[in-house]
Coordinates of N, CA, C and O in Angstrom, one line a residue:
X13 N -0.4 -19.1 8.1 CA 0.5 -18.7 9.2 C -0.2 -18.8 10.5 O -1.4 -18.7 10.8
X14 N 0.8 -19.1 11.3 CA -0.2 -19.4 12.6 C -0.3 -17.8 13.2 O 0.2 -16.8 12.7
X15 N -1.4 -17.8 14.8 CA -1.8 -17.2 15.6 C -0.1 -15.9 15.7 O 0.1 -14.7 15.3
X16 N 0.9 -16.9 16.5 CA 2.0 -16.5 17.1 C 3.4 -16.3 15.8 O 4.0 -17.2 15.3
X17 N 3.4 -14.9 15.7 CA 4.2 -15.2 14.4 C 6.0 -14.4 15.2 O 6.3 -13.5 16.0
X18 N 6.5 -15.2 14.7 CA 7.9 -14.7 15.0 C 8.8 -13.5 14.0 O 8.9 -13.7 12.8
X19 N 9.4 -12.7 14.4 CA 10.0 -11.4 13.6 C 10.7 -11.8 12.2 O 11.1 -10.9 11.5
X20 N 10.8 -13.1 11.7 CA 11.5 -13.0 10.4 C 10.3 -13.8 9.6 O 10.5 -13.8 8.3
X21 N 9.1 -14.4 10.2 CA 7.9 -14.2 9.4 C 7.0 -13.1 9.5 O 6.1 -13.3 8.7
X22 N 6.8 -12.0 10.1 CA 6.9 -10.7 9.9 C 7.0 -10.1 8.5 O 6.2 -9.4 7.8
X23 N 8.2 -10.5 8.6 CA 9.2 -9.8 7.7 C 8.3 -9.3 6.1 O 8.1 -8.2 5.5
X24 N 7.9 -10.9 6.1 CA 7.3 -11.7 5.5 C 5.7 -11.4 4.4 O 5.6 -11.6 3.2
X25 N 4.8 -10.9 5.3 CA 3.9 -10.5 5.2 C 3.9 -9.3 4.4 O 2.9 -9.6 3.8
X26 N 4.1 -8.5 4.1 CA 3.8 -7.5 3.4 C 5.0 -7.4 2.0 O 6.2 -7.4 2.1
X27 N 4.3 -7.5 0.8 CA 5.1 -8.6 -0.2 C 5.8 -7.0 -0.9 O 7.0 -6.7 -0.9
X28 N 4.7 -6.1 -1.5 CA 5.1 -5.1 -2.1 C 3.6 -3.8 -1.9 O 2.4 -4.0 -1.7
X29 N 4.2 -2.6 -2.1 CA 2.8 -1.5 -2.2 C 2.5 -1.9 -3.2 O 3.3 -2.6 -3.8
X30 N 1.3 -1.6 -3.6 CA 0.5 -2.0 -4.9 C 0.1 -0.5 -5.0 O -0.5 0.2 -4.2
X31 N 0.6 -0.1 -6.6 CA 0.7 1.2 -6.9 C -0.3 1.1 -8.4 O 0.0 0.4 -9.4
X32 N -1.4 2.1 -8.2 CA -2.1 2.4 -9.0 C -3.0 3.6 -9.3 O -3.3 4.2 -8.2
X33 N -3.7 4.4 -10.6 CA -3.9 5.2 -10.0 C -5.3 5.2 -8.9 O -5.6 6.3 -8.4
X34 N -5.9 4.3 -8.5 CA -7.0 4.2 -7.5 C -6.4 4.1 -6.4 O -6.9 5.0 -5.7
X35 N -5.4 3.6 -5.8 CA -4.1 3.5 -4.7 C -3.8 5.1 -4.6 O -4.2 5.8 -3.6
X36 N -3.1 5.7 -5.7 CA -2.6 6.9 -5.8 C -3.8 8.0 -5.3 O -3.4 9.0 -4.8
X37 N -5.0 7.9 -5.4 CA -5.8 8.6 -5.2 C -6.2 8.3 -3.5 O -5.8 9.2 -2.7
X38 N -6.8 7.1 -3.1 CA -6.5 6.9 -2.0 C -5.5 7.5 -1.0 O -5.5 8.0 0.1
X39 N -5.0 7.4 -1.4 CA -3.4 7.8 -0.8 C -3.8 9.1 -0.4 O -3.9 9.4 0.8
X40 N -4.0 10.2 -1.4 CA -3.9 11.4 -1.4 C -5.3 12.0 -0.7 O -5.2 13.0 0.0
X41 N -6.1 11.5 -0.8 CA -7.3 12.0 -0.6 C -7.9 11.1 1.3 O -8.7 11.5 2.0
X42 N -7.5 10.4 1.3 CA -7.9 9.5 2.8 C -7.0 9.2 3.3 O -7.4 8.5 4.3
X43 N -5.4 9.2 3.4 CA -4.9 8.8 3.7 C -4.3 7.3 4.2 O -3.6 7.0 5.2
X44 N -4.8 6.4 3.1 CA -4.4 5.4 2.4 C -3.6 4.5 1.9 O -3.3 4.6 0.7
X45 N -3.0 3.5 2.7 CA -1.8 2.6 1.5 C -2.7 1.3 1.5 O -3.6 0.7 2.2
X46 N -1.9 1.2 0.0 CA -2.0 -0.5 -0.2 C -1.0 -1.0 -0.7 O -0.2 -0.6 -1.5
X47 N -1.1 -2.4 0.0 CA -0.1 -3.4 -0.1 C -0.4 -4.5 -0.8 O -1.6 -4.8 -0.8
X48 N 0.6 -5.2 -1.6 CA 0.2 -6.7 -1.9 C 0.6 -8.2 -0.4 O 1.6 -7.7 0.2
X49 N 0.5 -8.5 -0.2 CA 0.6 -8.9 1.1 C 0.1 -10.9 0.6 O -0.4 -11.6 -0.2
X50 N 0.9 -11.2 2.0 CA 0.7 -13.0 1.6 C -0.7 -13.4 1.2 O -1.5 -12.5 0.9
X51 N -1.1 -15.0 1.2 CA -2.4 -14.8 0.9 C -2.7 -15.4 2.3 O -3.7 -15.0 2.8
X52 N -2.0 -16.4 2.9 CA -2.3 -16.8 4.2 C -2.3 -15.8 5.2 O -2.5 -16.4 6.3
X53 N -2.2 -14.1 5.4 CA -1.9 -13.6 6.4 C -3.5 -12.7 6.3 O -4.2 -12.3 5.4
X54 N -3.5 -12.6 8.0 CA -4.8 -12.0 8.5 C -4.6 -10.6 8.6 O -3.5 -10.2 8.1
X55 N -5.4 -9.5 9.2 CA -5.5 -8.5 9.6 C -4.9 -7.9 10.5 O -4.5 -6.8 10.5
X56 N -4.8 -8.9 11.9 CA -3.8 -8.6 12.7 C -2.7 -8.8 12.3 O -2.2 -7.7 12.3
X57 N -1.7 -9.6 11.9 CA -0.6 -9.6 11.3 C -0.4 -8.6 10.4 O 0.6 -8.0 10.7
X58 N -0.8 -8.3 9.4 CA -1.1 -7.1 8.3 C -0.8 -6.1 9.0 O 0.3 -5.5 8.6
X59 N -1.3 -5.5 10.0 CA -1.2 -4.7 11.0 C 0.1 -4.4 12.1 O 0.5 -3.3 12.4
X60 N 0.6 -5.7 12.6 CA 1.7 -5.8 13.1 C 2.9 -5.4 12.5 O 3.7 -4.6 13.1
X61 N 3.3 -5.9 11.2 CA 3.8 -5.6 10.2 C 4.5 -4.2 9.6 O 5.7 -3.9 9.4
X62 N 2.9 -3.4 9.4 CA 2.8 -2.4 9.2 C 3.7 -1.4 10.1 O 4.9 -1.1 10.1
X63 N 2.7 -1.2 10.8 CA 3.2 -0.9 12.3 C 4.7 -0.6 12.8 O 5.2 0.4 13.3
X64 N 5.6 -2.1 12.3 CA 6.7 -2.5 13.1 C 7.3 -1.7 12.1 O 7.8 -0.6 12.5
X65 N 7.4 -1.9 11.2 CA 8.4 -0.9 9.8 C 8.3 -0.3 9.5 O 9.1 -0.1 8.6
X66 N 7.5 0.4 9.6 CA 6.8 1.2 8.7 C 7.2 3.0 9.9 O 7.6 4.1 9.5
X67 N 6.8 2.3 11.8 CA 6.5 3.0 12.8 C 5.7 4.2 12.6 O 6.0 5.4 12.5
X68 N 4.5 3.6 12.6 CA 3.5 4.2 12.5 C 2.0 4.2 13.1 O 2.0 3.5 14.1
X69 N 1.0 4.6 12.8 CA -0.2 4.1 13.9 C -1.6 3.3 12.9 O -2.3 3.8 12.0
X70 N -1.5 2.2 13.3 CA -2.4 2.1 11.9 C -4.2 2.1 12.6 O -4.2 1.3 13.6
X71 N -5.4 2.5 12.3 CA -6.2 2.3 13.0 C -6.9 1.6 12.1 O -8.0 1.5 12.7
X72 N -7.0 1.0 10.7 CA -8.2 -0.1 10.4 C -7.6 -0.7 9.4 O -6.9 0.2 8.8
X73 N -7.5 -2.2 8.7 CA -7.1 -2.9 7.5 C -8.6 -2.9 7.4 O -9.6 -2.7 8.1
X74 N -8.2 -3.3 6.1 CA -9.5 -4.3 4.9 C -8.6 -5.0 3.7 O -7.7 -4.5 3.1
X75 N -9.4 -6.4 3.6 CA -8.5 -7.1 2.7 C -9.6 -7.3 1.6 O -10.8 -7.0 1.6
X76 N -8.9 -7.9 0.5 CA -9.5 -8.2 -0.6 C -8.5 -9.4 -1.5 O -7.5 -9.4 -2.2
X77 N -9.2 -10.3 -1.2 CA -8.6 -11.1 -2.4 C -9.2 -11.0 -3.7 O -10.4 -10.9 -4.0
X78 N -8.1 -10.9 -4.4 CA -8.1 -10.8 -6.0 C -7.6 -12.1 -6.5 O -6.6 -12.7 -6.2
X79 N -8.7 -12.5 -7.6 CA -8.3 -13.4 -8.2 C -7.8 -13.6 -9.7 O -8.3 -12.9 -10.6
X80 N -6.8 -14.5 -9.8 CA -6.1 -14.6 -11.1 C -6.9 -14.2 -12.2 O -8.0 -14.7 -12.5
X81 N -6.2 -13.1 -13.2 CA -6.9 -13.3 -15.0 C -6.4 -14.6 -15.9 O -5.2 -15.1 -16.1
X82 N -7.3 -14.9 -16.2 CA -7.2 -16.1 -17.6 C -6.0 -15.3 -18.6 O -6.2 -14.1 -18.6
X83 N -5.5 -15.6 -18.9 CA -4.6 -15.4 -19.8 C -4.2 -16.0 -21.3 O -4.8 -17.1 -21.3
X84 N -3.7 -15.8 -22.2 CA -3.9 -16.8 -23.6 C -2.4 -16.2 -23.9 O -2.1 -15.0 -23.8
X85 N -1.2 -17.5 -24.3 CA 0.0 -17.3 -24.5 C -0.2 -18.2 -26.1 O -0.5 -19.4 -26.1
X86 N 0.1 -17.4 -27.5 CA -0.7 -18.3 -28.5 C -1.6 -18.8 -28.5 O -2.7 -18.3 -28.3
X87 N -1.3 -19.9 -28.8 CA -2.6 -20.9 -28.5 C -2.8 -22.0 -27.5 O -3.5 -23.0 -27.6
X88 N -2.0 -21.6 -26.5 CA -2.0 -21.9 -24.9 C -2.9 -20.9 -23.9 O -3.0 -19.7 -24.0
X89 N -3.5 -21.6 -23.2 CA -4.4 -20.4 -22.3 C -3.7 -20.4 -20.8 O -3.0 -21.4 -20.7
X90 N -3.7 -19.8 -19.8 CA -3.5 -19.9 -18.6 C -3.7 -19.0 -17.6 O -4.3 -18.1 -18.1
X91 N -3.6 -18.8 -16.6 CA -3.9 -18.3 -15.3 C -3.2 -17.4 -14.8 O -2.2 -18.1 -14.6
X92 N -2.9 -16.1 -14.4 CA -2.0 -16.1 -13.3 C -2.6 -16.2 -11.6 O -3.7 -16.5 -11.2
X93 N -1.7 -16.1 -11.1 CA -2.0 -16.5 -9.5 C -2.8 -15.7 -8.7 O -2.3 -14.6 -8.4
X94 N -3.7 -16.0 -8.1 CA -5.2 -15.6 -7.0 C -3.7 -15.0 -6.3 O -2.5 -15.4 -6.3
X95 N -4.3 -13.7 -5.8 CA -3.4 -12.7 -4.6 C -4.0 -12.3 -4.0 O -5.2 -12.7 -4.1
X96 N -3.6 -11.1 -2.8 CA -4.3 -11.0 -2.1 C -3.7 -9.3 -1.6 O -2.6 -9.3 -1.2
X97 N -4.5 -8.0 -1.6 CA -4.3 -7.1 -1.1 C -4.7 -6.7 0.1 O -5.7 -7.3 0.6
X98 N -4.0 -5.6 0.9 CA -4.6 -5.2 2.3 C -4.4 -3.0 1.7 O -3.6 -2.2 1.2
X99 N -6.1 -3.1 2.2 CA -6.5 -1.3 2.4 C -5.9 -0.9 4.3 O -6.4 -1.5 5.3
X100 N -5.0 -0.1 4.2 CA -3.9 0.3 5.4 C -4.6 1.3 5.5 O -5.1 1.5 4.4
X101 N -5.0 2.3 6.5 CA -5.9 3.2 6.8 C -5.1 3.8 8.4 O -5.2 3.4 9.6
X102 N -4.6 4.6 7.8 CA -3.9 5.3 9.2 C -3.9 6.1 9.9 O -4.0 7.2 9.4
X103 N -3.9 5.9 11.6 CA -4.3 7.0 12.7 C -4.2 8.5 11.7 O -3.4 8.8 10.8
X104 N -5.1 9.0 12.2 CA -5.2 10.6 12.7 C -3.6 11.3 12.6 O -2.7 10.8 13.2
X105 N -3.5 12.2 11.9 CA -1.8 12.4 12.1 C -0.8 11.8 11.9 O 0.3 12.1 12.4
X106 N -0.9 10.6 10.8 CA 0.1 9.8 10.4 C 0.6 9.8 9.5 O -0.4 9.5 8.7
X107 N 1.3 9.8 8.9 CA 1.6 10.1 7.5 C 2.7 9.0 7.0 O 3.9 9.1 7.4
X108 N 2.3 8.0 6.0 CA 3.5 7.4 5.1 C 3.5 7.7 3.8 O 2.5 7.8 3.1
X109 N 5.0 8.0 3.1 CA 5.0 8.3 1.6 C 6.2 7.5 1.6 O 7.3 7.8 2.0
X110 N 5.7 6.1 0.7 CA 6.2 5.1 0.5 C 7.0 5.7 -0.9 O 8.2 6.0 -1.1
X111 N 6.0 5.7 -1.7 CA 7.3 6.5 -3.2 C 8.3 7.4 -2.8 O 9.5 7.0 -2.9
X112 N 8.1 8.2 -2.6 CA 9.1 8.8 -2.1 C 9.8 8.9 -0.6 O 9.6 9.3 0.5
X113 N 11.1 8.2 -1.4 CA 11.6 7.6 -0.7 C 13.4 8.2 -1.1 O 13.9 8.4 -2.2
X114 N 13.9 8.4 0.0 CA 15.6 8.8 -0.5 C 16.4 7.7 -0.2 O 16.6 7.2 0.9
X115 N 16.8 7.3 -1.6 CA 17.5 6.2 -1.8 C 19.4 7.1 -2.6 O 20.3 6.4 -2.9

């Protein structure tokens, strides 16, 4: 993705929360989200993102790419796909609760 991103690549960047109980803990104890997020997208974008949809204050990411497990389907072996999460760490006073959500 380049430098200059426009609102419907935006959109874009932040793929799904990634819900686990280390996330779940996070969450509760630091005030913490994580996302699964593109693999081409940086920290400022991560951020912008966040931010725009979420409206909220974000003051630090950290990314981590994760790489695919080996897999064995019978006696075929394979891969799934290298991804890429972002650690969301938000202002003082901010609060998102992505699960609960009223739908």
């Amino acid at each position: 993705m380049s430098q200059k991103i426009r609102h419907d690549q935006l959109r874009s960047v932040l793929i799904a929360p990634h819900v686990s109980e280390k996330t779940t803990m996070l969450s509760q104890d630091s005030g913490q989200i994580v996302f699964r997020v593109r693999s081409d997208s940086n920290k400022q974008q991560i951020k912008k993102a966040v931010e725009k949809f979420f409206d909220v204050k974000v003051s630090s990411v950290r990314t981590v790419s994760v790489n695919g497990k080996s897999k064995r389907f019978g006696m075929k072996t394979g891969k799934t796909k290298n991804w890429k999460k972002a650690y969301i760490k938000l202002a003082e006073g901010q609060n998102l609760d992505i699960l609960n959500t009223d739908v």
